[in-house]
Amino acid sequence: MPPDLSRYLSDRTLIMLSNREPYEHRRVEGAGDGGVEVRQPPGGLVSALDPTMRATQGVWVAWGSGTADEQTADAEGRLRVPPDSREYTLRRVFLDDAEVDGYYLGFANSSLWPLCHLLVQHFVYRVEYWERYRQVNEKFARAVADEVTRAEKKPVVWIQDYHFGLTAEMVRSYCDPILIHQFWHIPFPPADILRLLPASVDDALLRGMLGNDLVEFHTERYALNFLGCVAEFIPDADIDADSLTVHYEGRQIQVASFPISIDVEHYERLATSSDSTALAKRLRKRYAAGACKLGLGVDRVDYTKGIPERLRALKQLWELHPEMRETFTFLLVATPSRSEIPAYRALEEDMVRLVLEINARFRTRHWTPIVLIHENVSAEMLAGVYRAADLCLVSSLQDGMNLVAKEFVACQVDEQGVLVLSRLTGAAEEIDGAVLINPFNIDGFVEGIRRAIDMSDGERRVRMHRMRKQLHERTIYDWLAAILSRTESIIANRTQETSTT
Ligand code: ADQ
């Protein structure tokens, strides 16, 4: 059972804003209920926040992306969810194709995403993207402001992610919630990178984010980058670097790090379910019998995840170490992502081509080096695969946190696997016990994989045990409690200050 966090919000209405919605209605031919099906999109955030939204009867504002979303909401896009118990309000904001292209695929995912991940070769900027982003942020801000004015208790607005860089400032100009805060799920770049945006755009973006009372990042490094950008581009803001505070327009904005995590017990339950246990057994029998080892990669196909870099390292491993042929197999579970964007389509093609090339080069009569599962798989299947693997390779070129690393550790209930982790992930700053690699250094990467394959059973157990213990102490509910308790203390301090002045 997820812990009850409603004590933090007893006197508040939590108004959550995220791009993805917690429940999506889709038209599905042949489905019951008039051909409409409802589903909770995959992803840890929604399932972690849903119990809190239910317990506190908040309002969730999000893009109504499902094909039957309009017909299942009222004229203002509102409906009660979950569908069977109707405990809180979902407010859907509908976007037309031009808005999705400019705001989501354009500025959010072709401009901001590559910049924040320091991968400037993928950076694309168009005035049209920016204008749509601003216009869509305004649309969401108006919906949030409307919910603020309807709220029964004192409203706190919580914004998720880089899709809404401008919303906080807009919400503040439309209404007066008791607190606005925002979690930024991806890295924040240093000033030299943010500078690649037109000057008026980086200025607007930073001022937009300073509309918050608290800005949250995964790591202190990203928080400091944000402060560095404010120092560089917003001359009328004063920064107190010791307390990570910005003084701006007569307000205080706090900046802090809260590393996100996963629902650890949920993953453990999945990994020990009968289906996952049976799958793990089957996989081990097929690929990891005797002295053979099974490696694993699980990714959204995204150029930040270092998939070609990983495949090249594997190629070099089998080239330099022929004894690893037939004794080490790699399973790549890769789900297509953002395929409307050319850079992502090119990456998909690259990945498949590299897998075919490597398999053609090293394949033997009884062995295929890389097994590619090119689809989104169920959480149960993922848990079984994580449990079966002897090593998991996370090779991101940059990654805000990386939840695959944590999911692998949670599912390693037999404590026999090794995590090989890029030091360029937020997770690497937190997890103690992984074999760290740098995906840009192919020789070091190959050495890291080899080390993981050759590691003794004893060392594997000690490392995995340590990582599992840490993970249990820092679950997604600890993340949530830390943020909610920080927001409560900001509100309490402010109330105290106004009552003593
Ligand atoms: P993402 O970039 O999506 O998240 P990550 O944290 O690794 O990256 O999460 C990916 C999720 O997708 C995991 O839960 C994983 O299980 C799932 N997934 C991947 N491949 C899958 C497949 N083939 N089938 C099914 N599920 C699959 C962003 C940031 C991260 C940050 C998170 C949370 O980029 O750095 O950790 O937000 O803040």
PDB file of N, CA and C and ligand atoms in Angstrom, residues 113 117 183 185-186 218 260 267 298-300 305 333-335 375-377 382 386 399-404 407, ligand 1:
ATOM      1  N   TRP A 113      14.605  19.844 -25.294  1.00  0.00           N
ATOM      2  CA  TRP A 113      15.118  18.508 -24.916  1.00  0.00           C
ATOM      3  C   TRP A 113      16.598  18.347 -25.281  1.00  0.00           C
ATOM      4  N   HIS A 117      19.935  18.365 -22.597  1.00  0.00           N
ATOM      5  CA  HIS A 117      20.811  17.193 -22.533  1.00  0.00           C
ATOM      6  C   HIS A 117      22.186  17.453 -23.155  1.00  0.00           C
ATOM      7  N   PHE A 183       8.529  20.732 -10.912  1.00  0.00           N
ATOM      8  CA  PHE A 183       9.606  19.740 -10.971  1.00  0.00           C
ATOM      9  C   PHE A 183      10.088  19.629 -12.407  1.00  0.00           C
ATOM     10  N   HIS A 185      12.095  17.461 -14.880  1.00  0.00           N
ATOM     11  CA  HIS A 185      12.514  16.051 -14.869  1.00  0.00           C
ATOM     12  C   HIS A 185      13.791  15.761 -15.652  1.00  0.00           C
ATOM     13  N   ILE A 186      14.286  16.752 -16.387  1.00  0.00           N
ATOM     14  CA  ILE A 186      15.472  16.495 -17.218  1.00  0.00           C
ATOM     15  C   ILE A 186      16.607  17.399 -16.715  1.00  0.00           C
ATOM     16  N   HIS A 218      16.506  17.086 -10.110  1.00  0.00           N
ATOM     17  CA  HIS A 218      16.967  15.804  -9.549  1.00  0.00           C
ATOM     18  C   HIS A 218      18.245  15.966  -8.732  1.00  0.00           C
ATOM     19  N   ILE A 260      14.352  11.805  -7.942  1.00  0.00           N
ATOM     20  CA  ILE A 260      13.121  10.997  -8.054  1.00  0.00           C
ATOM     21  C   ILE A 260      13.470   9.517  -7.919  1.00  0.00           C
ATOM     22  N   TYR A 267       7.689  -2.892  -7.738  1.00  0.00           N
ATOM     23  CA  TYR A 267       8.569  -3.625  -8.657  1.00  0.00           C
ATOM     24  C   TYR A 267       8.989  -4.971  -8.073  1.00  0.00           C
ATOM     25  N   VAL A 298      17.267  -1.607 -21.503  1.00  0.00           N
ATOM     26  CA  VAL A 298      15.833  -1.275 -21.610  1.00  0.00           C
ATOM     27  C   VAL A 298      15.740   0.222 -21.856  1.00  0.00           C
ATOM     28  N   ASP A 299      15.189   0.615 -22.986  1.00  0.00           N
ATOM     29  CA  ASP A 299      15.139   2.052 -23.262  1.00  0.00           C
ATOM     30  C   ASP A 299      13.941   2.455 -24.091  1.00  0.00           C
ATOM     31  N   ARG A 300      13.545   3.716 -23.895  1.00  0.00           N
ATOM     32  CA  ARG A 300      12.836   4.442 -24.924  1.00  0.00           C
ATOM     33  C   ARG A 300      13.893   4.763 -25.965  1.00  0.00           C
ATOM     34  N   LYS A 305      19.967   8.246 -24.747  1.00  0.00           N
ATOM     35  CA  LYS A 305      20.200   6.998 -24.000  1.00  0.00           C
ATOM     36  C   LYS A 305      21.476   6.270 -24.433  1.00  0.00           C
ATOM     37  N   VAL A 333      15.640  -4.339 -25.065  1.00  0.00           N
ATOM     38  CA  VAL A 333      14.191  -4.104 -25.083  1.00  0.00           C
ATOM     39  C   VAL A 333      13.995  -2.611 -25.314  1.00  0.00           C
ATOM     40  N   ALA A 334      13.599  -2.269 -26.538  1.00  0.00           N
ATOM     41  CA  ALA A 334      13.614  -0.855 -26.916  1.00  0.00           C
ATOM     42  C   ALA A 334      12.242  -0.451 -27.448  1.00  0.00           C
ATOM     43  N   THR A 335      11.658   0.558 -26.802  1.00  0.00           N
ATOM     44  CA  THR A 335      10.341   0.980 -27.241  1.00  0.00           C
ATOM     45  C   THR A 335      10.444   2.227 -28.122  1.00  0.00           C
ATOM     46  N   GLU A 375       9.709  -3.172 -28.953  1.00  0.00           N
ATOM     47  CA  GLU A 375       8.338  -2.749 -28.621  1.00  0.00           C
ATOM     48  C   GLU A 375       8.228  -2.355 -27.161  1.00  0.00           C
ATOM     49  N   ASN A 376       7.073  -1.772 -26.836  1.00  0.00           N
ATOM     50  CA  ASN A 376       6.779  -1.437 -25.459  1.00  0.00           C
ATOM     51  C   ASN A 376       6.270  -2.707 -24.793  1.00  0.00           C
ATOM     52  N   VAL A 377       6.892  -3.146 -23.714  1.00  0.00           N
ATOM     53  CA  VAL A 377       6.447  -4.401 -23.101  1.00  0.00           C
ATOM     54  C   VAL A 377       5.751  -4.102 -21.777  1.00  0.00           C
ATOM     55  N   LEU A 382       8.719  -6.735 -18.109  1.00  0.00           N
ATOM     56  CA  LEU A 382       9.927  -5.978 -17.809  1.00  0.00           C
ATOM     57  C   LEU A 382      10.561  -6.486 -16.505  1.00  0.00           C
ATOM     58  N   TYR A 386      14.277  -7.943 -16.046  1.00  0.00           N
ATOM     59  CA  TYR A 386      15.229  -7.331 -15.098  1.00  0.00           C
ATOM     60  C   TYR A 386      15.753  -8.390 -14.120  1.00  0.00           C
ATOM     61  N   ASP A 399      21.305  12.169 -18.730  1.00  0.00           N
ATOM     62  CA  ASP A 399      19.982  11.699 -18.294  1.00  0.00           C
ATOM     63  C   ASP A 399      19.663  12.336 -16.951  1.00  0.00           C
ATOM     64  N   GLY A 400      18.488  12.966 -16.865  1.00  0.00           N
ATOM     65  CA  GLY A 400      18.092  13.647 -15.628  1.00  0.00           C
ATOM     66  C   GLY A 400      18.299  12.746 -14.420  1.00  0.00           C
ATOM     67  N   MET A 401      17.642  11.574 -14.426  1.00  0.00           N
ATOM     68  CA  MET A 401      17.847  10.592 -13.376  1.00  0.00           C
ATOM     69  C   MET A 401      18.188   9.248 -14.016  1.00  0.00           C
ATOM     70  N   ASN A 402      17.236   8.632 -14.686  1.00  0.00           N
ATOM     71  CA  ASN A 402      17.212   7.307 -15.288  1.00  0.00           C
ATOM     72  C   ASN A 402      16.599   6.305 -14.321  1.00  0.00           C
ATOM     73  N   LEU A 403      15.344   5.989 -14.628  1.00  0.00           N
ATOM     74  CA  LEU A 403      14.598   5.087 -13.744  1.00  0.00           C
ATOM     75  C   LEU A 403      14.840   3.625 -14.069  1.00  0.00           C
ATOM     76  N   VAL A 404      15.335   3.340 -15.291  1.00  0.00           N
ATOM     77  CA  VAL A 404      15.629   1.948 -15.640  1.00  0.00           C
ATOM     78  C   VAL A 404      16.645   1.383 -14.645  1.00  0.00           C
ATOM     79  N   GLU A 407      14.803   0.546 -11.507  1.00  0.00           N
ATOM     80  CA  GLU A 407      13.887  -0.589 -11.690  1.00  0.00           C
ATOM     81  C   GLU A 407      14.670  -1.908 -11.706  1.00  0.00           C
TER      82      GLU A 407
HETATM   83  P1  ADQ B   1      12.697   9.073 -19.550  1.00  0.00           P
HETATM   84  O1  ADQ B   1      13.615   9.784 -20.463  1.00  0.00           O
HETATM   85  O2  ADQ B   1      11.500   8.472 -20.157  1.00  0.00           O
HETATM   86  O3  ADQ B   1      12.249   9.978 -18.313  1.00  0.00           O
HETATM   87  P2  ADQ B   1      13.663   6.903 -17.685  1.00  0.00           P
HETATM   88  O4  ADQ B   1      13.812   7.533 -16.369  1.00  0.00           O
HETATM   89  O5  ADQ B   1      14.711   5.884 -17.986  1.00  0.00           O
HETATM   90  O6  ADQ B   1      13.659   7.927 -18.891  1.00  0.00           O
HETATM   91  O7  ADQ B   1      12.270   6.192 -17.737  1.00  0.00           O
HETATM   92  C1  ADQ B   1      11.897   5.396 -18.819  1.00  0.00           C
HETATM   93  C2  ADQ B   1      10.689   4.545 -18.414  1.00  0.00           C
HETATM   94  O8  ADQ B   1      10.206   3.893 -19.580  1.00  0.00           O
HETATM   95  C3  ADQ B   1      11.042   3.490 -17.392  1.00  0.00           C
HETATM   96  O9  ADQ B   1      10.027   3.443 -16.416  1.00  0.00           O
HETATM   97  C4  ADQ B   1      11.081   2.195 -18.220  1.00  0.00           C
HETATM   98  O10 ADQ B   1      10.647   1.053 -17.517  1.00  0.00           O
HETATM   99  C5  ADQ B   1      10.113   2.499 -19.336  1.00  0.00           C
HETATM  100  N1  ADQ B   1      10.519   1.761 -20.545  1.00  0.00           N
HETATM  101  C6  ADQ B   1      11.638   1.930 -21.256  1.00  0.00           C
HETATM  102  N2  ADQ B   1      11.675   1.049 -22.277  1.00  0.00           N
HETATM  103  C7  ADQ B   1      10.557   0.318 -22.197  1.00  0.00           C
HETATM  104  C8  ADQ B   1      10.022  -0.752 -22.977  1.00  0.00           C
HETATM  105  N3  ADQ B   1      10.643  -1.243 -24.061  1.00  0.00           N
HETATM  106  N4  ADQ B   1       8.827  -1.261 -22.596  1.00  0.00           N
HETATM  107  C9  ADQ B   1       8.194  -0.766 -21.510  1.00  0.00           C
HETATM  108  N5  ADQ B   1       8.646   0.227 -20.748  1.00  0.00           N
HETATM  109  C10 ADQ B   1       9.809   0.770 -21.089  1.00  0.00           C
HETATM  110  C11 ADQ B   1      12.479  11.354 -17.910  1.00  0.00           C
HETATM  111  C12 ADQ B   1      13.959  11.758 -17.759  1.00  0.00           C
HETATM  112  C13 ADQ B   1      14.664  10.799 -16.821  1.00  0.00           C
HETATM  113  C14 ADQ B   1      13.946  10.759 -15.467  1.00  0.00           C
HETATM  114  C15 ADQ B   1      12.452  10.524 -15.650  1.00  0.00           C
HETATM  115  C16 ADQ B   1      11.690  10.713 -14.331  1.00  0.00           C
HETATM  116  O11 ADQ B   1      14.591  11.769 -19.028  1.00  0.00           O
HETATM  117  O12 ADQ B   1      16.002  11.194 -16.623  1.00  0.00           O
HETATM  118  O13 ADQ B   1      14.474   9.684 -14.703  1.00  0.00           O
HETATM  119  O14 ADQ B   1      11.893  11.452 -16.595  1.00  0.00           O
HETATM  120  O15 ADQ B   1      11.905  11.980 -13.791  1.00  0.00           O
END
